CSV table of C-alpha atoms in Angstrom, one decimal:
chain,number,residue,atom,x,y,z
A,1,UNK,CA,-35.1,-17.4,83.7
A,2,UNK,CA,-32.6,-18.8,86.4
A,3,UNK,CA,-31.2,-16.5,88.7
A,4,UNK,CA,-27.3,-15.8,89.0
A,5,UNK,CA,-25.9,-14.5,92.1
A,6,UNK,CA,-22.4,-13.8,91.2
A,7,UNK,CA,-21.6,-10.5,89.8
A,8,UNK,CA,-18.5,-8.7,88.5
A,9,UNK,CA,-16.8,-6.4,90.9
A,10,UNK,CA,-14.9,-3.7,89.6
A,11,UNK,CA,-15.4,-3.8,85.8
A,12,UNK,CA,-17.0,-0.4,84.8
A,13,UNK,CA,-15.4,2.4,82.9
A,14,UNK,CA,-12.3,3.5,84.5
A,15,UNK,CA,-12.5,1.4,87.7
A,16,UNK,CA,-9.6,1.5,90.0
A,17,UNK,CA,-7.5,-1.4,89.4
A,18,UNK,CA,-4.3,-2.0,88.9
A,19,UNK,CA,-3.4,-3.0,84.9
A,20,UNK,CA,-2.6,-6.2,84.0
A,21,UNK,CA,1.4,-5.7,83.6
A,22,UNK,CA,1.6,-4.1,87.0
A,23,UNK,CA,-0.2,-6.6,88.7
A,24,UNK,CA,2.1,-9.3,87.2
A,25,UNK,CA,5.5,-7.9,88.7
A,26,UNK,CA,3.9,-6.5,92.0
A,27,UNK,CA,5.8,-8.0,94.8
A,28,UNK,CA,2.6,-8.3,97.4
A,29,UNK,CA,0.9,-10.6,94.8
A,30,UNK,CA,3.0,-13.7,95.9
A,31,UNK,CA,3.2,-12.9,99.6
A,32,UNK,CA,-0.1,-11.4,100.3
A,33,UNK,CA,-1.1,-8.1,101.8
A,34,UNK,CA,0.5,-7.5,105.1
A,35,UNK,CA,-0.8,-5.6,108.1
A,36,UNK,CA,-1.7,-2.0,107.8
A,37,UNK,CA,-3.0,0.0,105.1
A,38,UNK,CA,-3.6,-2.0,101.8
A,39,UNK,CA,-3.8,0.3,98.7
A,40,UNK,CA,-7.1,0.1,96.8
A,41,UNK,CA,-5.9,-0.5,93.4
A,42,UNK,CA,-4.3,-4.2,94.4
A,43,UNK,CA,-6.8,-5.4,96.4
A,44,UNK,CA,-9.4,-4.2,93.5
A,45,UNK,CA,-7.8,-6.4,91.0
A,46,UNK,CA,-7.3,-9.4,93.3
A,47,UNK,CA,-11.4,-8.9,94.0
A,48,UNK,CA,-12.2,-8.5,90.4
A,49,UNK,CA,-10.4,-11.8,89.4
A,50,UNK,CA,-12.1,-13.5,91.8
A,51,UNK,CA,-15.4,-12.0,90.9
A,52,UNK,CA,-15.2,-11.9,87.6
A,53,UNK,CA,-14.4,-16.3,87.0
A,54,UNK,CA,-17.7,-16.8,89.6
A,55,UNK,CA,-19.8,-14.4,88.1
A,56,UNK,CA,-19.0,-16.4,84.7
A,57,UNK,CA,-19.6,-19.9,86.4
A,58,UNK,CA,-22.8,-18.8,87.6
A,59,UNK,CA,-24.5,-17.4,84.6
A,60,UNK,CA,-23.0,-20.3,83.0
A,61,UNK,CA,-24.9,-22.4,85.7
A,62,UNK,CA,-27.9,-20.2,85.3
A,63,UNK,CA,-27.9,-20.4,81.7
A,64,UNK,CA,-28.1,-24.0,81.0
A,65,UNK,CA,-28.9,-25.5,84.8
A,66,UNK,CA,-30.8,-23.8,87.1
A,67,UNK,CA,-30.1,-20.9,89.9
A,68,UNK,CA,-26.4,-19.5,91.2
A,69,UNK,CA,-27.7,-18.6,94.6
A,70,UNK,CA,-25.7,-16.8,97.5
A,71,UNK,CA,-27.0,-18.3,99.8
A,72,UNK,CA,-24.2,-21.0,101.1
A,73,UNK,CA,-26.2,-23.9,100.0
A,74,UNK,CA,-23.0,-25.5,97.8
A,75,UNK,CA,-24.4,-28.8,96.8
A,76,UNK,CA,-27.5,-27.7,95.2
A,77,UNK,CA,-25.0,-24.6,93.3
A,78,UNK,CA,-22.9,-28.0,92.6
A,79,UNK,CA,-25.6,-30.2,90.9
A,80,UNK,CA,-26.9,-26.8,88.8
A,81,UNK,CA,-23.3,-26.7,87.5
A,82,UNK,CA,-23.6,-30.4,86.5
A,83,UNK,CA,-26.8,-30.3,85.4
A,84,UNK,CA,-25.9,-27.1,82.7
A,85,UNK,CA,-22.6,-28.9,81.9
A,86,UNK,CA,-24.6,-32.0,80.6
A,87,UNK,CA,-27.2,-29.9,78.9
A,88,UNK,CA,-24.6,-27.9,77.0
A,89,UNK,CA,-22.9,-31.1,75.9
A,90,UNK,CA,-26.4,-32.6,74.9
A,91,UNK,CA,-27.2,-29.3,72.8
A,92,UNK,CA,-24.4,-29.5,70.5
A,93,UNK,CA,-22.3,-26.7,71.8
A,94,UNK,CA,-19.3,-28.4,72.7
A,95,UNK,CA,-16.3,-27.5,69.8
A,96,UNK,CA,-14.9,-30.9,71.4
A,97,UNK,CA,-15.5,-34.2,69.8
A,98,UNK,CA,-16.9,-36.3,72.4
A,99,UNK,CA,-18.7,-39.0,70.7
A,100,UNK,CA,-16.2,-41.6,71.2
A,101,UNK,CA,-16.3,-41.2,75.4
A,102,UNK,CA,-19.5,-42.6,77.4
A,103,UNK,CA,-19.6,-42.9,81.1
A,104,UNK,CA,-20.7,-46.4,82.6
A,105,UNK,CA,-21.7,-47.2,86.2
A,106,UNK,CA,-20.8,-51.4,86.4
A,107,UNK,CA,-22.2,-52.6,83.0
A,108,UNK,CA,-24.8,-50.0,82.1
A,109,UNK,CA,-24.3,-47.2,80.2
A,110,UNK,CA,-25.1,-44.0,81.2
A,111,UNK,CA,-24.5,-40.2,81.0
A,112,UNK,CA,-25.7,-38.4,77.9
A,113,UNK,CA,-23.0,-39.6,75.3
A,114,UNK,CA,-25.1,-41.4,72.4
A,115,UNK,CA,-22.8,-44.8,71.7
A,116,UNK,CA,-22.6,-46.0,68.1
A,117,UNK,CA,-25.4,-47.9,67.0
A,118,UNK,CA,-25.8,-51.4,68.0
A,119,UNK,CA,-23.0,-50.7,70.8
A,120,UNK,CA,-23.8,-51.7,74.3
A,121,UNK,CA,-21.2,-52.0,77.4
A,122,UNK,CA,-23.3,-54.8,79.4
A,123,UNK,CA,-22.4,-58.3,79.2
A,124,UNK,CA,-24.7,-61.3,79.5
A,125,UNK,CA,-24.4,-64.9,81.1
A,126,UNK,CA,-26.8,-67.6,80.0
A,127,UNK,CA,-27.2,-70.9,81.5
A,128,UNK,CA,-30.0,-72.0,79.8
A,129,UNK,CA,-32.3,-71.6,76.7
A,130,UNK,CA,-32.9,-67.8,75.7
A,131,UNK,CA,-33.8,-65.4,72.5
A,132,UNK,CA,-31.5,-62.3,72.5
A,133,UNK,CA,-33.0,-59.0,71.0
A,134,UNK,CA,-31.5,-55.9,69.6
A,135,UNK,CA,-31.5,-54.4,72.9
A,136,UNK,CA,-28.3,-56.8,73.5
A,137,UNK,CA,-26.6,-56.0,70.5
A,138,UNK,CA,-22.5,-55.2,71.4
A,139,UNK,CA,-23.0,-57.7,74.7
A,140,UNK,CA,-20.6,-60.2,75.9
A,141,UNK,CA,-22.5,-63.5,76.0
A,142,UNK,CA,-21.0,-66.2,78.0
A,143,UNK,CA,-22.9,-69.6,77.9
A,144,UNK,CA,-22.1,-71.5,80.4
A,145,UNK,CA,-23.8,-74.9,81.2
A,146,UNK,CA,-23.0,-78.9,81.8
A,147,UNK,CA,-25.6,-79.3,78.9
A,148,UNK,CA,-26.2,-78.0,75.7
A,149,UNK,CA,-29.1,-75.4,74.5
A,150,UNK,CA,-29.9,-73.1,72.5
A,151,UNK,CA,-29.4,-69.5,72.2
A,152,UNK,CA,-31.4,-67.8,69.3
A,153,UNK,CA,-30.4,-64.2,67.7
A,154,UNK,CA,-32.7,-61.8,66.6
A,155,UNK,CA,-33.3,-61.6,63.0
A,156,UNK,CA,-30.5,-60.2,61.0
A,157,UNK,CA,-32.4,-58.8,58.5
A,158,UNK,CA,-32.5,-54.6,58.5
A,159,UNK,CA,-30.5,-54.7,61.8
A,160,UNK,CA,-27.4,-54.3,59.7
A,161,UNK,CA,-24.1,-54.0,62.2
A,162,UNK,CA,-25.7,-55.5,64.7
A,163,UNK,CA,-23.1,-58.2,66.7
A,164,UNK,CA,-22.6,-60.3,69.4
A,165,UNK,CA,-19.3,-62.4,71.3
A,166,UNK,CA,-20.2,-65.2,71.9
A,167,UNK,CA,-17.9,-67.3,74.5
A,168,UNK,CA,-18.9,-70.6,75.1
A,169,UNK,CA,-17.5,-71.4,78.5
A,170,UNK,CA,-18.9,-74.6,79.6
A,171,UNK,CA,-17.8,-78.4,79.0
A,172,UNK,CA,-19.6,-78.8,75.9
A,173,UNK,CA,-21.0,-77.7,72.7
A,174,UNK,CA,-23.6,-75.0,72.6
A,175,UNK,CA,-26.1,-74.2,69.7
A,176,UNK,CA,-26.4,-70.9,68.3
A,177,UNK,CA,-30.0,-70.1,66.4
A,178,UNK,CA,-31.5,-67.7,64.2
A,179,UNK,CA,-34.6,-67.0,63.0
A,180,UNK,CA,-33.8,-65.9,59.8
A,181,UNK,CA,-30.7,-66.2,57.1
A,182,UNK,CA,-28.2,-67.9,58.2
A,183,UNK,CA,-24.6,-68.1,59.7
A,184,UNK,CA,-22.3,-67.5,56.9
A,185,UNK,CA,-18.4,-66.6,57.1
A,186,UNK,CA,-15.0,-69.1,57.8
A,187,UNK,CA,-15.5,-71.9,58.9
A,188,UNK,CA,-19.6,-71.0,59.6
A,189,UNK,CA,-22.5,-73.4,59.1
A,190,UNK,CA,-24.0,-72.2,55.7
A,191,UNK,CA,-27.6,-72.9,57.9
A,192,UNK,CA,-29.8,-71.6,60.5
A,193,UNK,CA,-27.8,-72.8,63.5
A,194,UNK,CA,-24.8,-74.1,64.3
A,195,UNK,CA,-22.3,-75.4,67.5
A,196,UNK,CA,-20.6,-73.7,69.4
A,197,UNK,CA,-16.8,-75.9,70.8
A,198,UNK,CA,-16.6,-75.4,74.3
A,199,UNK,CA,-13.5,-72.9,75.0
A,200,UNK,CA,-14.3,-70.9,72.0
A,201,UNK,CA,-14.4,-67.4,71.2
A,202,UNK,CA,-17.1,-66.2,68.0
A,203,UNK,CA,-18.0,-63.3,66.6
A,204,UNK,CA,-20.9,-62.5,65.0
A,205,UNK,CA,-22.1,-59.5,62.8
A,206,UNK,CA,-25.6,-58.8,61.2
A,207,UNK,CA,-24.7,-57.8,57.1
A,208,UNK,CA,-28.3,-57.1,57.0
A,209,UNK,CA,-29.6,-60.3,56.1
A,210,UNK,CA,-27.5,-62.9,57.6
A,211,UNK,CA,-25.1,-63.4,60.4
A,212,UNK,CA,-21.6,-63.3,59.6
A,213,UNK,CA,-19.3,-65.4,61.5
A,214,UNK,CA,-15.5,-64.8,62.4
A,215,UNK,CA,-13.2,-67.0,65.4
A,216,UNK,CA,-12.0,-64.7,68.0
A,217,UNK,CA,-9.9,-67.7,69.4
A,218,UNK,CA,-10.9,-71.7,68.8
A,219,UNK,CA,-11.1,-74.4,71.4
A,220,UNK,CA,-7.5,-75.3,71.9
A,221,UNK,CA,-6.2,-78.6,69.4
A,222,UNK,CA,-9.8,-78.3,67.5
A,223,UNK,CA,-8.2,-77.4,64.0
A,224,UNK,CA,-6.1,-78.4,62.3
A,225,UNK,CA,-7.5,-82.3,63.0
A,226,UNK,CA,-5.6,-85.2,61.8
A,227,UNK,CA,-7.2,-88.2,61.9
A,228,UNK,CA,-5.7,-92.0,60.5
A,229,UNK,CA,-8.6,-94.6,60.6
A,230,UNK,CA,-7.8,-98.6,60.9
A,231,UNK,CA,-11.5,-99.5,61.7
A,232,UNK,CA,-15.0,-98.9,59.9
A,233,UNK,CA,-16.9,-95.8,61.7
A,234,UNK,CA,-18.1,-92.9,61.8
A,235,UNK,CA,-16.7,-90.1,60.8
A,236,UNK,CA,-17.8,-86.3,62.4
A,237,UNK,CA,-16.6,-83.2,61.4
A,238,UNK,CA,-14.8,-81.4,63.7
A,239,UNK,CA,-16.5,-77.8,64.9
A,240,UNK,CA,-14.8,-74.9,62.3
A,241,UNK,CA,-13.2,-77.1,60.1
A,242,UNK,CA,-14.4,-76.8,56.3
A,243,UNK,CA,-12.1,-78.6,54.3
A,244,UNK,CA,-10.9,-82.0,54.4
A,245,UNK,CA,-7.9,-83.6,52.8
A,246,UNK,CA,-8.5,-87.3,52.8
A,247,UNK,CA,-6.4,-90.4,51.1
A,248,UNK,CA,-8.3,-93.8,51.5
A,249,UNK,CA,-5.8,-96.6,51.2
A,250,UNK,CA,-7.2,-100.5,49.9
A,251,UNK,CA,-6.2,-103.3,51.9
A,252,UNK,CA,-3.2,-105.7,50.5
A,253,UNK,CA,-4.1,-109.2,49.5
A,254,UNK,CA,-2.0,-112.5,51.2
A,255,UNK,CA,0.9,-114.2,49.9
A,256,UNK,CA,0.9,-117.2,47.7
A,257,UNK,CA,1.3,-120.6,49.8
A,258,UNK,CA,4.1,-122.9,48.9
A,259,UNK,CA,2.3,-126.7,48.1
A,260,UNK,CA,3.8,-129.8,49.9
A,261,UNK,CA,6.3,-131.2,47.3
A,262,UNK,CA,6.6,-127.8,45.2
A,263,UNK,CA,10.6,-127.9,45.2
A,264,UNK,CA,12.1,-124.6,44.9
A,265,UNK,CA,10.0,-122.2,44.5
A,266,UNK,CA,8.1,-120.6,47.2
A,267,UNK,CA,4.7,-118.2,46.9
A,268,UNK,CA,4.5,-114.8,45.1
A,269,UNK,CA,4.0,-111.6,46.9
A,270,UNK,CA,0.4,-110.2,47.3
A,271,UNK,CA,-0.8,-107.3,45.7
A,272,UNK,CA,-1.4,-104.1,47.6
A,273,UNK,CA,-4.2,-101.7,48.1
A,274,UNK,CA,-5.3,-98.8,45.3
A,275,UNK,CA,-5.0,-95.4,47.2
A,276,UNK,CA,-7.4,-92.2,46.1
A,277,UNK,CA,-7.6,-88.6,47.3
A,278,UNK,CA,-9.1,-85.8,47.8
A,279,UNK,CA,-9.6,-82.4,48.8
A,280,UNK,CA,-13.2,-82.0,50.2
A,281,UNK,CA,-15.6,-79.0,51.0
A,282,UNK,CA,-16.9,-80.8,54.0
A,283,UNK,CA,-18.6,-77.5,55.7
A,284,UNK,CA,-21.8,-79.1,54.5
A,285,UNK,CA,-21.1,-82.6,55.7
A,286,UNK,CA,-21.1,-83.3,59.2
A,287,UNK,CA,-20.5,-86.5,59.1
A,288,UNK,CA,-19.7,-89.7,56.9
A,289,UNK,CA,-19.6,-93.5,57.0
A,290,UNK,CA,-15.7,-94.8,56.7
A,291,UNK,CA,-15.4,-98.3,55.5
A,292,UNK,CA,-11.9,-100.3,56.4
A,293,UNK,CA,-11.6,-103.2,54.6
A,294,UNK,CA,-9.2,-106.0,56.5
A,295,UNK,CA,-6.5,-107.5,54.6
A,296,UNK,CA,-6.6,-110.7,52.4
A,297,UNK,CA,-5.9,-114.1,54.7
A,298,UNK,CA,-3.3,-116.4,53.8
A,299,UNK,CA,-4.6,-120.0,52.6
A,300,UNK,CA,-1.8,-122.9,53.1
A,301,UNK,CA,-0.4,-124.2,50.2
A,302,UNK,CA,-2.6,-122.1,47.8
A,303,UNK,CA,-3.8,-118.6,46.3
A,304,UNK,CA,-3.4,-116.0,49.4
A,305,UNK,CA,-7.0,-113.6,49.3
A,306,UNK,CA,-7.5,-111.3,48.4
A,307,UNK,CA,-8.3,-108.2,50.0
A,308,UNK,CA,-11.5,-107.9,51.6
A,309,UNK,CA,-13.0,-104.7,49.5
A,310,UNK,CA,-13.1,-101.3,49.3
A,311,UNK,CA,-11.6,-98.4,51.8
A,312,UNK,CA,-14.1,-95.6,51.6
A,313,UNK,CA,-14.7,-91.8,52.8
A,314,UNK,CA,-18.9,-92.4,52.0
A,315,UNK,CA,-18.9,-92.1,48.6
A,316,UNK,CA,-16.4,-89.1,47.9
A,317,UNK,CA,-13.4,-91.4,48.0
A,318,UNK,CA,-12.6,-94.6,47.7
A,319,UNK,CA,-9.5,-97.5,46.5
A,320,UNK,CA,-10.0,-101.2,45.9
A,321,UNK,CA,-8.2,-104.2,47.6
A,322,UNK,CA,-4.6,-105.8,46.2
A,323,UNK,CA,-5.5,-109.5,44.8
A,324,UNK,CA,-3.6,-112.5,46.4
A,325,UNK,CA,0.2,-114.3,45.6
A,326,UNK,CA,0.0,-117.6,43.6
A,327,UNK,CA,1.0,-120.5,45.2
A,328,UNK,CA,4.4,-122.1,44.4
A,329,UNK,CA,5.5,-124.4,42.1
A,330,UNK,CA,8.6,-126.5,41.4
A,331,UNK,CA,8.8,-126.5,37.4
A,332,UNK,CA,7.7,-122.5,36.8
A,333,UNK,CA,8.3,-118.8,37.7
A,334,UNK,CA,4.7,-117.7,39.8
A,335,UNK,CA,4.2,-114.1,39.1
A,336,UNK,CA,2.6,-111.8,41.9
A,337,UNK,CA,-0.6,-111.2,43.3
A,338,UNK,CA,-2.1,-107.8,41.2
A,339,UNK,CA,-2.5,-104.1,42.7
A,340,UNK,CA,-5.6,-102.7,43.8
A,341,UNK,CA,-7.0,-99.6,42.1
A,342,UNK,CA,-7.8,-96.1,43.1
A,343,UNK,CA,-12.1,-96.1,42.2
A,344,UNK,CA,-13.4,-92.4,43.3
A,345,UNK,CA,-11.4,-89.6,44.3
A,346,UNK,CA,-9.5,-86.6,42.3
A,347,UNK,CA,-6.4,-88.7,42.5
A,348,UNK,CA,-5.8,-91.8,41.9
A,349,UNK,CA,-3.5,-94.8,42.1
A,350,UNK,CA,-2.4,-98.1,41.5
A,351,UNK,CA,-0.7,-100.2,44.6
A,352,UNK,CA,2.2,-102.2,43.8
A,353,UNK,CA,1.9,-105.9,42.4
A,354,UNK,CA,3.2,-108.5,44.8
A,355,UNK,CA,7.1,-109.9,43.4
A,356,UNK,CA,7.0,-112.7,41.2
A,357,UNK,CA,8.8,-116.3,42.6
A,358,UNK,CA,11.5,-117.1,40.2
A,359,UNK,CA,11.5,-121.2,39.6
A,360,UNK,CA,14.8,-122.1,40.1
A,361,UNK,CA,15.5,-119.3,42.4
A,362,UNK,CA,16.9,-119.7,45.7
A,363,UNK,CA,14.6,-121.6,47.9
A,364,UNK,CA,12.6,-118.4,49.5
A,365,UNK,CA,8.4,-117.0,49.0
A,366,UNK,CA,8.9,-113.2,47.3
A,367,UNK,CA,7.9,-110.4,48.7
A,368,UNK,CA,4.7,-108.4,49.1
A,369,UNK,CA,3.5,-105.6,47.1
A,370,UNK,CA,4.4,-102.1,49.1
A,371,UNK,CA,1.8,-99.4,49.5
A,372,UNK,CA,1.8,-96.2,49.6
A,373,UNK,CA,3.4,-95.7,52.5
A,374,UNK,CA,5.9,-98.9,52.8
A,375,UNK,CA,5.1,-101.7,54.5
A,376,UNK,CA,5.4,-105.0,52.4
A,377,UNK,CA,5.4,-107.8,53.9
A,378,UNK,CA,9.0,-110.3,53.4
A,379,UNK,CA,8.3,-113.9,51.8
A,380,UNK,CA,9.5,-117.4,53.9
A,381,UNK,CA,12.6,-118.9,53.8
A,382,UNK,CA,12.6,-122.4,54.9
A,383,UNK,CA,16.0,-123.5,53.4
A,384,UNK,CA,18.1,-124.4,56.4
A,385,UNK,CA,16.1,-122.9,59.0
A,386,UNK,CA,12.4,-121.4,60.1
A,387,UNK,CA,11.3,-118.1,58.5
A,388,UNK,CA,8.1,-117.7,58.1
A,389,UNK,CA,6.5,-115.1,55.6
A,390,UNK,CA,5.9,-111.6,57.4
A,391,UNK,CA,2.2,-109.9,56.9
A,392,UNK,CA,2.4,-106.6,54.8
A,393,UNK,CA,1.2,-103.4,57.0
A,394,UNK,CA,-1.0,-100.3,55.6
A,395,UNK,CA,-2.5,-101.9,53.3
A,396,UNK,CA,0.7,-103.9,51.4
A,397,UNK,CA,0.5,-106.9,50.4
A,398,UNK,CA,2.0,-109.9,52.4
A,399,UNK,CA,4.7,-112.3,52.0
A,400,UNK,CA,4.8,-115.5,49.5
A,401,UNK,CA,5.3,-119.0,51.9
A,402,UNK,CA,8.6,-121.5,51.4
A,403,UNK,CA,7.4,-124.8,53.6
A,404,UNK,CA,9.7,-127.2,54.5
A,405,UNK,CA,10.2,-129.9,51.4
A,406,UNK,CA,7.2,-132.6,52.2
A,407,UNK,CA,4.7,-130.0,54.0
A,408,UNK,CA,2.6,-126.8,52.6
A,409,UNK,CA,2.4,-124.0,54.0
A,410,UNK,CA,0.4,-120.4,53.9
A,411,UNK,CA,1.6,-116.9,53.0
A,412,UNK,CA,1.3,-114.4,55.3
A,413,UNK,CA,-1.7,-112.1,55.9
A,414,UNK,CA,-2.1,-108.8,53.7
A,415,UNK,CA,-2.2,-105.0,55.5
A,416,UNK,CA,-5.8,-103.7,56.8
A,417,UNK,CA,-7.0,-100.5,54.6
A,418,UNK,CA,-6.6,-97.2,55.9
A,419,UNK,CA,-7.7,-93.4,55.8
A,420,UNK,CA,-6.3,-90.4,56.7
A,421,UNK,CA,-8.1,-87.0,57.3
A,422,UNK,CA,-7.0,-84.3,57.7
A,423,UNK,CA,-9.9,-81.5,58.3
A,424,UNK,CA,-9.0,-77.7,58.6
């Protein structure tokens, strides 16, 4: 058993000390004994004070650390007290909840405070391919690299709790991997790996059997995306998003041309585009084929075309193209070129026929068919002056010709399809 050299000084049976009360009001207590005869019973009590706290920090230190020598050797009496303050704490002793405190020397952990499980202070840069283990559970891991890898987990399954941060601080995408399950949660891949936007902030937590996924912060601008396509490609889903609201929008056809000799009336509008739309569950679709159709041409002095097919989102949604204005004539009304249709999608709609050319009317093509968002294209006027049908926009259709008397002439062009995503 350690040895403690500190022991009480006047504590027996009827020592002479002062009592407590007299020692608190007693004068010499704040100013110290002066010169000359100092009566016993003060300078008793003041010894057995002192005495009395070492002796107890001594057998404390003997207890649980090691020797309380007299001896003068103060840092080995020092590390004993340190060393029986730990192993008290570490038996269970303490009445004080500590659990929650740990002690950490840069990013390692140490002292004897158990953390919670999976809970780790240390952080973790990566610049290049590595497998993580349960031993990193609780880290900070920063990727940071000009090129992409990939950084695998440990298997989520029976290492419930177990989580990682993930911050992706490099100029581009990084792959997260595991080896079993899969990343589930908001806005998560539904598979065994999935990207990582540069500038983001993930979370990810172990349920037992597959990773769960939350966004600490996103890549600035990422989501909400808004995108309006005007030419065929390809279509990528952007990194979080998992719904998509998309409207695909068939091209217009071409106004009716005005025949040389047709007398008054001009060309009848084109017909605009069908429209569809949706709202998609796109976190399984990472990408898609988007087909813009152009708008129908106009052909001088006869039927404009029509438009040339389909605006599609793959195969999820899609509307067909307006049909063209009928050329003019000088003894009968010409009605407009027909609407496109809405084909595939959860909504759908009609575009808007091209206006009919009233015979007899005043000497002027009719308009184009408006789509869903404006756009029609004017007819021609030729009576006492130039003004030529105006193409349709967005997918409208485009204005019915009026030629000078003795000369045809073609309606103008109809609107180009469009598509508009917008993924969240």
């Amino acid at each position: 058993m350690a040895t403690n050299d500190f022991l009480p000084f006047g504590t027996g049976a009827g020592a002479n000390v002062l009592s407590q009360a007299v020692w608190a009001a007693l004068a010499t207590r704040a100013n110290g004994f002066q010169n000359g005869v100092a009566d016993p019973q003060p300078v008793n009590k003041a010894l057995r004070q002192a005495a009395f706290v070492a002796a107890m920090i001594g057998q404390f230190t003997a207890d649980y650390g090691g020797d309380a020598l007299d001896n003068g050797d103060l840092p080995t009496f020092e590390a004993n007290f340190k060393a029986a303050l730990a192993a008290w704490i570490a038996s269970g002793s303490s009445p004080i909840d500590l659990s929650s405190y740990v002690l950490r020397a840069g990013d390692t952990m140490t002292g004897l405070f158990a953390a919670p499980a999976g809970f780790k202070t240390a952080s973790r840069a990566l610049t290049t391919a590595a497998t993580l283990t349960p031993a990193d559970f609780g880290k900070f891991i920063s990727l940071s690299s000009g090129s992409t890898f990939t950084t695998t987990f440990p298997t989520p399954v029976s290492n419930g709790s177990g989580l990682f941060t993930v911050f992706n601080n490099s100029g581009v995408a990084q792959t997260v991997s595991t080896p079993a399950g899969a990343f589930l949660g908001p806005g998560a891949s539904s598979a065994t790996t999935e990207s990582v936007p540069a500038g983001s902030v993930y979370r990810y937590e172990s349920d037992g059997s597959n990773w769960i996924r939350s966004v600490a912060s996103n890549a600035p601008n990422a989501l909400p995306k808004l995108s309006f396509i005007q030419t065929t490609q390809t279509w990528t889903r952007a990194a979080g998003a998992t719904k998509a609201f998309v409207i695909a929008h068939g091209p217009g056809a071409a106004g009716g041309g005005d025949p040389s000799g047709a007398g008054s009336a001009g060309g009848s509008g084109g017909g605009s585009g069908g429209w569809a739309m949706s709202l998609l569950d796109i976190s399984s679709t990472s990408s898609a084929l988007v087909t813009i159709s152009a708008g129908g041409t106009g052909i001088s002095g006869s039927t404009g075309g029509d438009g040339a097919g389909n605006t599609s989102f793959g195969s999820l949604v899609v509307a067909g193209p307006g049909s063209g204005g009928r050329p003019g004539s000088g003894s009968s009304s010409i009605p407009g070129g027909l609407p496109g249709t809405g084909i595939t999608g959860q909504i759908l709609g009609n575009g808007n026929p091209g206006a009919t050319c009233f015979w007899a009317s005043p000497d002027a093509g009719a308009n184009g068919g408006p789509g869903l968002f404006g756009g029609a294209g004017r007819g021609g006027c030729d009576d006492g002056g130039s003004f030529p049908a105006v193409a349709g926009t967005l997918g409208s259709g485009g204005g019915g010709a009026d030629a000078s008397d003795g000369s045809s002439g073609a309606g103008a062009n109809g609107g180009g399809g469009w598509c508009l995503v917008w993924e969240f």
